[in-house]
XYZ file of C-alpha atoms in Angstrom:
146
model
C 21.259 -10.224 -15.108
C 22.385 -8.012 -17.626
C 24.265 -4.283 -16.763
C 22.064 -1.323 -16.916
C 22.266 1.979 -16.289
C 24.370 3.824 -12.906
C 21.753 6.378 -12.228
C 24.415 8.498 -9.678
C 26.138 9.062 -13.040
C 23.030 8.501 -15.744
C 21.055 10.918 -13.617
C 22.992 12.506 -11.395
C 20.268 15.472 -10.792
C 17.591 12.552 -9.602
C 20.018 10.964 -7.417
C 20.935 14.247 -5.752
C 17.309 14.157 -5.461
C 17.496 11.177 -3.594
C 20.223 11.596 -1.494
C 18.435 14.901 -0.062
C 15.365 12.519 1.054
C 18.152 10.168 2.764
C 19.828 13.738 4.252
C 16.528 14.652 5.563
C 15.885 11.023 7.274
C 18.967 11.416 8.848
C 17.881 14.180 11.237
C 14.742 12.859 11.741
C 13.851 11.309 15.278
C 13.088 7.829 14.583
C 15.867 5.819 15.894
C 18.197 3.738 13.893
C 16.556 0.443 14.365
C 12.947 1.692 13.475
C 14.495 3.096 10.162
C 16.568 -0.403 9.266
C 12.981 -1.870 10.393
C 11.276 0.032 7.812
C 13.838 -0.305 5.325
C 14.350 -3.866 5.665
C 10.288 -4.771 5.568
C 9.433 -2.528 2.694
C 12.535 -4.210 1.089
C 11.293 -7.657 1.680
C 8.038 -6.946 0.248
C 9.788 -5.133 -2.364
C 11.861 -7.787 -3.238
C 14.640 -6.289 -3.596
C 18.345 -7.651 -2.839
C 20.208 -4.965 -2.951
C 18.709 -3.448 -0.077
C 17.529 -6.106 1.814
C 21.547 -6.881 1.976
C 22.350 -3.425 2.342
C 19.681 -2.906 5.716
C 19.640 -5.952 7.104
C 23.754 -5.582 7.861
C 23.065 -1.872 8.893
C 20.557 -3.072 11.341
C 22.827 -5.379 12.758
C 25.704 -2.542 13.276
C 23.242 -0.910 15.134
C 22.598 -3.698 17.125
C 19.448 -5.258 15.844
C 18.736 -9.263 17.008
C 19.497 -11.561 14.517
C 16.542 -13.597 15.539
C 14.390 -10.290 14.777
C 15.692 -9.902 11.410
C 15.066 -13.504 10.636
C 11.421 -13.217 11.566
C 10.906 -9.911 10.474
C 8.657 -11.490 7.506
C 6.646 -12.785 10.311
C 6.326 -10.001 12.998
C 2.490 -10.516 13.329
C 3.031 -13.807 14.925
C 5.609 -13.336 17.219
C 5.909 -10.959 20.658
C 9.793 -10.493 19.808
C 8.674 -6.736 18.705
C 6.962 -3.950 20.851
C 3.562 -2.592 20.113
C 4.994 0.562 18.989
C 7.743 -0.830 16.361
C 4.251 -3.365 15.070
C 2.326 -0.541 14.426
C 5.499 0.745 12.303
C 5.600 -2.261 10.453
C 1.677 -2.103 9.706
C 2.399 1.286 8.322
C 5.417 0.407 6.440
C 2.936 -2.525 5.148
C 0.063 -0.566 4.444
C 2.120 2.464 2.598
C 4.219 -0.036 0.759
C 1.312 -1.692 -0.571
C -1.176 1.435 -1.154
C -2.962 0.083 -4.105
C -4.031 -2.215 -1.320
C -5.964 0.111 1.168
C -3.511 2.704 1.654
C -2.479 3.709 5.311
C -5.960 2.282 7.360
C -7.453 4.672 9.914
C -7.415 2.095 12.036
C -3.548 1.986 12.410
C -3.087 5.357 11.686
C -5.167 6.133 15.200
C -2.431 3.315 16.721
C -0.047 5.497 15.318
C -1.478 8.470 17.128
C -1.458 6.283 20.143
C 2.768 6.195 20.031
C 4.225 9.337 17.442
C 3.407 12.519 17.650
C 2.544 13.881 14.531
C 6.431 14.922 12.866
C 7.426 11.548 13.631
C 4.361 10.050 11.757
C 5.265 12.384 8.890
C 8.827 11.003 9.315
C 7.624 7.470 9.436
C 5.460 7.780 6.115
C 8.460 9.855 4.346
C 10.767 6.973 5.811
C 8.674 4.213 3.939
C 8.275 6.327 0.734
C 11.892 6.771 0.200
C 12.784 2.908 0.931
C 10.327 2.330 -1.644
C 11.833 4.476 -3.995
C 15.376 3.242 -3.433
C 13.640 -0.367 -3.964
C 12.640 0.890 -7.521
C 15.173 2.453 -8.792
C 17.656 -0.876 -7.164
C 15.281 -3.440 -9.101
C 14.977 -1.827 -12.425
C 18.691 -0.899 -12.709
C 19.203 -4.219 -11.535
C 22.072 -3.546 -9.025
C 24.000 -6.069 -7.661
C 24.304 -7.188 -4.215
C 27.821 -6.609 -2.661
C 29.994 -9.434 -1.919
């Protein structure tokens, strides 16, 4: 793939920008392994290298299964997550691909059912960043670390 542009130093202002978002996530109250889980899925849909590398090996530091992040792709067919961290995933699903159906009521009332309503706010602001990051990762075509 060919070089293109650094946007920390292209755009420095934007990725300020950016970097706030990720400040902001930090404090939230979802725990480390729901955020890697939302990174990581919107990633894989995403497709997007850079941060599937970057989230999947932050989800292990905190901990995270292997075998979980190996059938992440899958999590509808398997009872390795809880009912609260599926209905994350349906949201990080639905959100990522709004032009889709958007976020359903349906799961948004499962939502209601486990996060009060900062943490769904937290949850959708979570998912909107990753795919952000996702963006701006594919079209400046940044390399995975080695």
């Amino acid at each position: 793939m060919s070089t293109r542009i650094n946007m920390a130093t292209t755009e420095p202002a934007g990725y300020k920008a950016m970097m706030g978002l990720e400040a902001y996530l930090q404090s939230a109250s979802l725990t480390p392994i729901q955020k890697e889980l939302i990174k990581t899925r919107a990633s894989q849909i995403n497709g997007c290298a850079f941060c599937l590398d970057m989230h999947t090996k932050d989800a292990l530091k905190y901990g995270e299964a292997p075998q979980r992040l190996f059938l992440l792709n899958a999590w509808k067919e398997t009872d390795l997550y809880t009912e609260e961290e599926k209905v994350l995933l349906a949201m990080t699903e639905e959100v990522t691909l709004i032009h889709k159906q958007g976020l359903t009521e349906e799961t948004y009332k499962k939502a209601q059912q486990f996060f009060d309503d900062h943490q769904i706010g937290q949850i959708i602001m979570a998912i909107v960043t990753i795919n952000a990051w996702n963006r701006i990762a594919i079209s400046t075509h940044l390399p995975v670390m080695k």
